[in-house]
mmCIF file of C-alpha atoms in Angstrom:
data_model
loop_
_atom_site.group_PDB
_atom_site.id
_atom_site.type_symbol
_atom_site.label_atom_id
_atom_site.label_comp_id
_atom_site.label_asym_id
_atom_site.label_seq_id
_atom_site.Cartn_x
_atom_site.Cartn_y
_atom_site.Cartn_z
ATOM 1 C CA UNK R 14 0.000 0.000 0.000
ATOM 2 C CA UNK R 15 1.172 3.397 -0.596
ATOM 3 C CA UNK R 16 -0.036 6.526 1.343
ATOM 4 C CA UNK R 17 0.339 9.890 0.515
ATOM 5 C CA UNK R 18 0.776 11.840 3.668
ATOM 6 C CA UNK R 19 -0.426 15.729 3.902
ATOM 7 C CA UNK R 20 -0.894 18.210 6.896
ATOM 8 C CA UNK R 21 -1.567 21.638 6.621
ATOM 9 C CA UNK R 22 0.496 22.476 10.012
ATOM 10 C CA UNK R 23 3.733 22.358 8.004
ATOM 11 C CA UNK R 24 5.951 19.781 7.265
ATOM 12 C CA UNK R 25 7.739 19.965 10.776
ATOM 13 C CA UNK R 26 4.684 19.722 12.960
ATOM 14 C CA UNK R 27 4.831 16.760 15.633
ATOM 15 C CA UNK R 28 1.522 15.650 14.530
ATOM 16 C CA UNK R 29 2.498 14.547 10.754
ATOM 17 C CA UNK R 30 5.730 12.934 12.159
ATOM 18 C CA UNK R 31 3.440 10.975 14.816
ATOM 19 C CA UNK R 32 1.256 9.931 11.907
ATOM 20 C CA UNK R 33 4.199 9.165 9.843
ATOM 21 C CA UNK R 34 5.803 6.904 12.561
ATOM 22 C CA UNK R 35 2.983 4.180 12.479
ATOM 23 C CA UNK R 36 1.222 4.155 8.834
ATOM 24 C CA UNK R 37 5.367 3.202 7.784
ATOM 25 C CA UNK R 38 4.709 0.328 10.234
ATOM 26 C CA UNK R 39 2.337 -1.242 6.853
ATOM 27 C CA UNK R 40 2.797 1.009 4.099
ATOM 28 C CA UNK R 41 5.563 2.644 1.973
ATOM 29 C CA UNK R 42 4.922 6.325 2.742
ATOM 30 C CA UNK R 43 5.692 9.498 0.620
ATOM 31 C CA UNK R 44 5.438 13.031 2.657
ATOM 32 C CA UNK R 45 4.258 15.925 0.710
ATOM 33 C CA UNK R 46 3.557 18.962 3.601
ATOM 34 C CA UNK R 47 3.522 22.695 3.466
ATOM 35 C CA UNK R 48 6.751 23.981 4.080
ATOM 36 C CA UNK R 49 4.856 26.733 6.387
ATOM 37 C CA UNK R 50 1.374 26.394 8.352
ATOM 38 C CA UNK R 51 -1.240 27.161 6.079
ATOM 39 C CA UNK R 52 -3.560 26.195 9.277
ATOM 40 C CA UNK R 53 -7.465 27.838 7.646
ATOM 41 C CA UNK R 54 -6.890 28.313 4.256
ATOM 42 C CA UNK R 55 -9.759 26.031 3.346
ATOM 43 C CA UNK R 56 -9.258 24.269 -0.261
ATOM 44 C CA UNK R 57 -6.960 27.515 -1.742
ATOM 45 C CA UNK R 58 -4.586 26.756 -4.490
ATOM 46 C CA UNK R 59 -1.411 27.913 -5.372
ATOM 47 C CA UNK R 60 -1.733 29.436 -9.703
ATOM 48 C CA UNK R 61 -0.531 33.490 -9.505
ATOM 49 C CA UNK R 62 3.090 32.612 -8.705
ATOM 50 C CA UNK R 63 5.306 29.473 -9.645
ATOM 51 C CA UNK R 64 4.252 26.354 -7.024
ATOM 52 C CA UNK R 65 7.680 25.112 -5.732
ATOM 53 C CA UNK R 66 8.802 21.916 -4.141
ATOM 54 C CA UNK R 67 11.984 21.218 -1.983
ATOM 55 C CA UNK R 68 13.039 18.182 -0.237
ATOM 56 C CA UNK R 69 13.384 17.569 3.285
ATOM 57 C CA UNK R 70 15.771 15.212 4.912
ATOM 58 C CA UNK R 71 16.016 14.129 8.243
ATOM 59 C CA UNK R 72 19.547 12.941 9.607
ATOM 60 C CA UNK R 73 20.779 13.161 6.168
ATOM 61 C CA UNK R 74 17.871 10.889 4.452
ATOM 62 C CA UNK R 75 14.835 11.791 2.382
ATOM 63 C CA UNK R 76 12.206 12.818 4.543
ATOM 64 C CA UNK R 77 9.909 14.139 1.895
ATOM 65 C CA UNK R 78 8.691 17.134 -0.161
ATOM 66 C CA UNK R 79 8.397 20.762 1.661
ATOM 67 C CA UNK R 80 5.669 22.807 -0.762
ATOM 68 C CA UNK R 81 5.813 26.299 -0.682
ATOM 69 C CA UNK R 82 2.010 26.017 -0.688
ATOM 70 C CA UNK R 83 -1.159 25.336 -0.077
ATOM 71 C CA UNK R 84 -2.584 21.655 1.548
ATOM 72 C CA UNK R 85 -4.299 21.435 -1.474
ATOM 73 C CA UNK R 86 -1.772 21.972 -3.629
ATOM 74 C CA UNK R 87 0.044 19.660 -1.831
ATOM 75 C CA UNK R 88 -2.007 16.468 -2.886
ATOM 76 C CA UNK R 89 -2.239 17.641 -6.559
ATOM 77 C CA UNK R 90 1.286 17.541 -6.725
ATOM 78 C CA UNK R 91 1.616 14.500 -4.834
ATOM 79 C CA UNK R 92 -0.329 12.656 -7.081
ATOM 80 C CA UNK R 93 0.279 14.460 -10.385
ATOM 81 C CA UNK R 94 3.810 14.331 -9.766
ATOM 82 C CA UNK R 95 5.751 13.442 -6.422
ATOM 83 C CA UNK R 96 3.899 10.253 -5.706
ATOM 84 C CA UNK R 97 5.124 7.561 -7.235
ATOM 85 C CA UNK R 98 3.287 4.788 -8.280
ATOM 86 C CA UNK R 99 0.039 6.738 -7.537
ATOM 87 C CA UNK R 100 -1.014 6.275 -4.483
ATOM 88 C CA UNK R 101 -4.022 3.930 -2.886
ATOM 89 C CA UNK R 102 -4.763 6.581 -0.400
ATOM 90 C CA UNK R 103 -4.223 10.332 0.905
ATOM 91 C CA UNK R 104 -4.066 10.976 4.507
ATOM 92 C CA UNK R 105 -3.787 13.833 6.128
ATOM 93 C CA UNK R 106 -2.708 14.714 9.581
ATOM 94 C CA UNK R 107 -2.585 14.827 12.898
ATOM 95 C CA UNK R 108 -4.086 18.779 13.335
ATOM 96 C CA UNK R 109 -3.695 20.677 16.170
ATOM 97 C CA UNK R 110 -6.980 20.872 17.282
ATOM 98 C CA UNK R 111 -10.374 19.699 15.873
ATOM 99 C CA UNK R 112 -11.859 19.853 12.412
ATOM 100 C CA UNK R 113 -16.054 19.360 13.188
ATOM 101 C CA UNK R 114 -18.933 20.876 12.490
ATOM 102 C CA UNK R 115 -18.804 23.919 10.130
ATOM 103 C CA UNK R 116 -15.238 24.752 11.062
ATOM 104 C CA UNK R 117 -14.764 21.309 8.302
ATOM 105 C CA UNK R 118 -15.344 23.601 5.286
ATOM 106 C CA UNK R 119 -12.181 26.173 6.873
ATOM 107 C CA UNK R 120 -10.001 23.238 7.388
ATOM 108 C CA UNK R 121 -6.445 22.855 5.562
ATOM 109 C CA UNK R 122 -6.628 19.445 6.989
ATOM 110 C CA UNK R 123 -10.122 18.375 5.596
ATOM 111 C CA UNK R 124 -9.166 20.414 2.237
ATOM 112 C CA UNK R 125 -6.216 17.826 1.552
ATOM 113 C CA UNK R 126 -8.410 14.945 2.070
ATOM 114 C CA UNK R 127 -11.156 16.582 -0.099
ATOM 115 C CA UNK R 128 -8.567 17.015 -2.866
ATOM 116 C CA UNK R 129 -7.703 13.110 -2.686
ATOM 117 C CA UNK R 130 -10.937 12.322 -3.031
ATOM 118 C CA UNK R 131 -11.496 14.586 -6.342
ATOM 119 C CA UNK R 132 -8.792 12.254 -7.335
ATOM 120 C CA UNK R 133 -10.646 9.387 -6.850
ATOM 121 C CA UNK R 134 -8.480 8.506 -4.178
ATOM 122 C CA UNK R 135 -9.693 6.801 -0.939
ATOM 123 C CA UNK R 136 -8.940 9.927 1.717
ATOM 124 C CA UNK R 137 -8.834 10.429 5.489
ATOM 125 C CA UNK R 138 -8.372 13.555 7.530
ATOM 126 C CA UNK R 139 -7.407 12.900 11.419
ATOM 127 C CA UNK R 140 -7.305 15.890 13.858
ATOM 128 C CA UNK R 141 -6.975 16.078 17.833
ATOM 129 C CA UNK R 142 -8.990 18.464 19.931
ATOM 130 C CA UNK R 143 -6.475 19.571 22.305
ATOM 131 C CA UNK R 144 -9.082 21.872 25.062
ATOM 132 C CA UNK R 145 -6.721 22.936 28.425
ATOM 133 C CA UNK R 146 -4.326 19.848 27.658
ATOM 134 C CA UNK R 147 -1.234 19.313 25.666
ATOM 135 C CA UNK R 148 -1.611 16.691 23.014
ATOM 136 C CA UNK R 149 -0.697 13.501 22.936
ATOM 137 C CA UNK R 150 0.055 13.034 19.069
ATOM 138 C CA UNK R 151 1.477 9.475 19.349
ATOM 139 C CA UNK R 152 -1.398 8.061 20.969
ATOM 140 C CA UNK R 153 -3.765 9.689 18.542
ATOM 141 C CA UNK R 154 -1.350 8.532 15.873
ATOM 142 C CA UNK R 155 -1.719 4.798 16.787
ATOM 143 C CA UNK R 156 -5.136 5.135 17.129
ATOM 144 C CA UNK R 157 -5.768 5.855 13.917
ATOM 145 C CA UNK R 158 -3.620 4.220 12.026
ATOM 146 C CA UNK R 159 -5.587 1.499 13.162
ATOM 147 C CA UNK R 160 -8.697 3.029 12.365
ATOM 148 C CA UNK R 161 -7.485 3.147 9.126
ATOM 149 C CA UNK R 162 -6.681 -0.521 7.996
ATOM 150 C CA UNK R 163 -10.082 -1.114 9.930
ATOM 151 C CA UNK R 164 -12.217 1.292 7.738
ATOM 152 C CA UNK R 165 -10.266 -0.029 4.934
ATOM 153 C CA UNK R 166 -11.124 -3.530 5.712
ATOM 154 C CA UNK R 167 -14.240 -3.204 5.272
ATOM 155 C CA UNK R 168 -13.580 -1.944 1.721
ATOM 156 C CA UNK R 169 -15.484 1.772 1.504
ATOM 157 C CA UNK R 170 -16.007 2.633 -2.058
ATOM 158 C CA UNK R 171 -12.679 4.248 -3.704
ATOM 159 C CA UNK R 172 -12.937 7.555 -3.518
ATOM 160 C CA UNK R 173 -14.394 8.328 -0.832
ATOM 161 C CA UNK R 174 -13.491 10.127 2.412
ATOM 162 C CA UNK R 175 -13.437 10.073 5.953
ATOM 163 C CA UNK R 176 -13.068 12.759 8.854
ATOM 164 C CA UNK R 177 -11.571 11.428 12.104
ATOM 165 C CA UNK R 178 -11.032 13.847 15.290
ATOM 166 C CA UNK R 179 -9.866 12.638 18.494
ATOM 167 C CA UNK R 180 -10.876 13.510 22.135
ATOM 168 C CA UNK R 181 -8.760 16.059 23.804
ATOM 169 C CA UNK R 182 -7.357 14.485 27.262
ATOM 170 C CA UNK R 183 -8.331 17.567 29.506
ATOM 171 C CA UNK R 184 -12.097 16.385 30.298
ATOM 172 C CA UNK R 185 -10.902 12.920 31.437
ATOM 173 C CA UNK R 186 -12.331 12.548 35.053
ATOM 174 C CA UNK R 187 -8.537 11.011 36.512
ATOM 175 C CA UNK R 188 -10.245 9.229 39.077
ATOM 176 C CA UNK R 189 -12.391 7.212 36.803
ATOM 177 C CA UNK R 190 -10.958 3.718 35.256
ATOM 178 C CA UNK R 191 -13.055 4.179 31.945
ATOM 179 C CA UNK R 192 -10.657 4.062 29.354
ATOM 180 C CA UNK R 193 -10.023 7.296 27.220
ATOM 181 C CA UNK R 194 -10.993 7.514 24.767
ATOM 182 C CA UNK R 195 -14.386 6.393 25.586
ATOM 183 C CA UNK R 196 -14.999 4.574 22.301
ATOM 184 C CA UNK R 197 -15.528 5.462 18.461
ATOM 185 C CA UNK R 198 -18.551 6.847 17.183
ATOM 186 C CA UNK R 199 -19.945 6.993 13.160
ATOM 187 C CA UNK R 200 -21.486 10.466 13.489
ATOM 188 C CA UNK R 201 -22.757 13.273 11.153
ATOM 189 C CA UNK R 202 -21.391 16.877 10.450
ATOM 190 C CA UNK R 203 -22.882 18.849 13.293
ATOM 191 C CA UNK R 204 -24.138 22.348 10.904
ATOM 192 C CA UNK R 205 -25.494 24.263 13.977
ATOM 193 C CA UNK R 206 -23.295 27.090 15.512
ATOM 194 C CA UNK R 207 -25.449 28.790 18.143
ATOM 195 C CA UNK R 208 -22.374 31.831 18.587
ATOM 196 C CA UNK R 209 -19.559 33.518 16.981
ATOM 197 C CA UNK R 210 -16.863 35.186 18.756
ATOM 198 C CA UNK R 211 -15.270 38.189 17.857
ATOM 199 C CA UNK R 212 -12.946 39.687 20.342
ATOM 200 C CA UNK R 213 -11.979 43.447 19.645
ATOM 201 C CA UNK R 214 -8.487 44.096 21.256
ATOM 202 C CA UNK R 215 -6.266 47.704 20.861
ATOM 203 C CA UNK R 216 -2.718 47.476 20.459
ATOM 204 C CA UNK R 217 -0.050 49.638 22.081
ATOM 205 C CA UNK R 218 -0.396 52.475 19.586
ATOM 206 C CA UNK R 219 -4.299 52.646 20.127
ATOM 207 C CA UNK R 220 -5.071 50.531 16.911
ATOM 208 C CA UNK R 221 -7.977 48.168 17.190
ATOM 209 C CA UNK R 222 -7.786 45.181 15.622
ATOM 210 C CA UNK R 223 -9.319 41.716 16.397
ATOM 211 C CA UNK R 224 -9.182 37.881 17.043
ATOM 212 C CA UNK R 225 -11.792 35.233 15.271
ATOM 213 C CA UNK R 226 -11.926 31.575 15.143
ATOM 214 C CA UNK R 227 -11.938 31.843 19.261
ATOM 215 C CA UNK R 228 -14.895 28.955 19.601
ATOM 216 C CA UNK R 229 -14.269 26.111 17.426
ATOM 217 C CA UNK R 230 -15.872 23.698 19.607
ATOM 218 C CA UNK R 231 -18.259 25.230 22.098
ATOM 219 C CA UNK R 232 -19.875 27.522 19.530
ATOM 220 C CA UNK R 233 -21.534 24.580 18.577
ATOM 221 C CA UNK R 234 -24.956 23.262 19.425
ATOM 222 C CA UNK R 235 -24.542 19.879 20.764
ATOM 223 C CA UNK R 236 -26.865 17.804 18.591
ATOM 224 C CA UNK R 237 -27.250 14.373 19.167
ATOM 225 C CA UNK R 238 -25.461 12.110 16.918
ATOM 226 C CA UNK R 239 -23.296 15.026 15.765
ATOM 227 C CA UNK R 240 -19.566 14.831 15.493
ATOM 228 C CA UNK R 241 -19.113 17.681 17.851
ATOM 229 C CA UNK R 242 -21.656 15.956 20.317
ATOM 230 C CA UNK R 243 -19.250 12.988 20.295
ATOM 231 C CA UNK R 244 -16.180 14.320 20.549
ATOM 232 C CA UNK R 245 -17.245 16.170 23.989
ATOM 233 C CA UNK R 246 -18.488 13.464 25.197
ATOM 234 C CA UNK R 247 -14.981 12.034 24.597
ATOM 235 C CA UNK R 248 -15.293 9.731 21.805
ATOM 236 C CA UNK R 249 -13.089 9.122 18.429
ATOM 237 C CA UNK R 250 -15.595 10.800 15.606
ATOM 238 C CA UNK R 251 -15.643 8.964 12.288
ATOM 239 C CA UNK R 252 -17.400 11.385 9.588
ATOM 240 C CA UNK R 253 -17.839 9.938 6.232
ATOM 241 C CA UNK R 254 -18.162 13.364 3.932
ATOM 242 C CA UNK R 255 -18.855 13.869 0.531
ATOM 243 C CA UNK R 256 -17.421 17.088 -1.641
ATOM 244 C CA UNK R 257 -20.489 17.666 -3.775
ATOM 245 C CA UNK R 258 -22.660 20.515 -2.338
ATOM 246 C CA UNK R 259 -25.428 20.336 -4.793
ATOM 247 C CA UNK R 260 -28.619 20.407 -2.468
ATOM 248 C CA UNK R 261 -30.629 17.433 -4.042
ATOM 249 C CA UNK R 262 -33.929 17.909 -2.142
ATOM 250 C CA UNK R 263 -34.142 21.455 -3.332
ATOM 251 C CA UNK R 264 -32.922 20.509 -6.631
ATOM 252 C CA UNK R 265 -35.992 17.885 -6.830
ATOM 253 C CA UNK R 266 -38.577 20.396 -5.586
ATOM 254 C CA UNK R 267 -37.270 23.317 -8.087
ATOM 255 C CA UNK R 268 -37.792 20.639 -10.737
ATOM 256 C CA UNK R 269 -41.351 18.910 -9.905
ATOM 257 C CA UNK R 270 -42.981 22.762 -8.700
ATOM 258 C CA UNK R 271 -41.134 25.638 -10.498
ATOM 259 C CA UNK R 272 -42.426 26.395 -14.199
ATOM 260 C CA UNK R 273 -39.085 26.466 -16.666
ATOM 261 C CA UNK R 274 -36.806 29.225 -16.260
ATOM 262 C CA UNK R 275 -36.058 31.276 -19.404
ATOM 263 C CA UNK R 276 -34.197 33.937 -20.566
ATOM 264 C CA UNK R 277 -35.877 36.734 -21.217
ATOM 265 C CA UNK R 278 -36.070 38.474 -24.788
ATOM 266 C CA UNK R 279 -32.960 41.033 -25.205
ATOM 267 C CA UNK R 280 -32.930 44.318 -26.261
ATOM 268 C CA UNK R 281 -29.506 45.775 -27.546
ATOM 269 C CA UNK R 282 -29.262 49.246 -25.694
ATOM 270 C CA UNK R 283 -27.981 52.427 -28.205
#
């Protein structure tokens, strides 16, 4: 099997070395990373400027590829170019901190895996909610690499693509022998954000400026069966998703209700 490993945390983040420690355990592994964090970009691509690619060694072997770019950009090049055979699947990962609910369509992290998946190539995008505790990227790491060959297993159609966020560590009761994580959960993509949080600072010259982004999880409404629902309640969320946002019940209603749409006559204006 042959991976194609993304982040969008950079190329030196603890998280995609983690990652890359265990899926080498069972697969050959080729890195292709930002060579800077390119943490909320979304699904942005790299075509005003010349898309470059340097490698990266580590104690004087070939780590992988360093893109001065985009997540995105990273998997087209990986399997346009880098990649070689193509690979069987994209994976990208560990995050610092979670990728649910809305906050999926700003992700870097999710972006990569979407890009896979335009491919045609089976993709997976793993994140850990850190909270008030530092995280333990190994652990997650291990985790999912065996979540991984497990979803595999049970051969998902090619193509398609899977969100996984892991439990952060600092609403573990220490007292309690239930294991932690508490379990995995199949959930949906929770699409309810009951508040946004805009903080308004001034700087030491009297400047205002401000900070967003402050409420990734707990702006959410915790609805049951939800991926954000699950991962407070400290369970592994597995989110299939699907890139195409064409809303089919609305399409079918248009269609069966609306009388055709036309284009009205044109008149050429002196």
């Amino acid at each position: 099997m042959h991976i194609l490993l993304v982040n969008d945390d950079g190329i030196h983040a603890p998280g995609l070395n983690s990652l890359h420690a265990e899926l080498v355990k069972f697969a050959q592994v080729t890195v292709v990373a930002p060579a800077v964090e390119q943490s909320g970009v979304g699904h942005s691509i790299t075509y005003l400027h010349p898309l470059l690619a340097h490698r990266e060694y580590r104690q004087d072997e070939f780590f992988g590829w360093k893109v001065e770019g985009s997540p995105a950009d990273c998997v087209k090049l990986g399997i346009m170019e880098l990649a070689q055979p193509r690979p069987d699947l994209v994976v990208s990962g560990i995050n610092h901190g979670a990728n649910v609910g809305i906050n999926i369509l700003y992700s870097g992290t999710v972006a990569a895996a979407i890009e896979g998946a335009f491919f045609g190539v089976t993709s997976f995008a793993l994140s850990q909610w850190l909270g008030n505790s530092a995280p333990r990227f190994p652990q997650a790491a291990r985790l999912g690499a065996q979540l991984i060959q497990q979803i595999m297993a049970r051969n998902p159609p090619t193509g398609s693509l899977w969100n996984i966020n892991f439990p952060t560590w600092s609403t573990k009761d220490q007292s309690s022998d239930e294991p932690w994580p508490r379990g995995v959960r199949l959930t949906s993509m929770g699409v309810s954000r009951q508040r946004e949080t805009l903080e308004k600072r001034i700087d030491p010259r009297g400047r205002t400026y401000y900070w967003t982004g402050l409420e990734p999880i707990h702006g959410h409404e915790l609805v049951e069966g939800s991926d954000v629902a699950a991962l407070v309640d400290g369970y592994v969320t597995v989110t299939p998703l699907h890139f195409d946002l064409t809303s089919r019940a609305q399409l079918m209603q248009a269609e069966a209700n609306w009388s055709p749409l036309v284009i009205p006559p044109q008149h050429d204006q002196e």
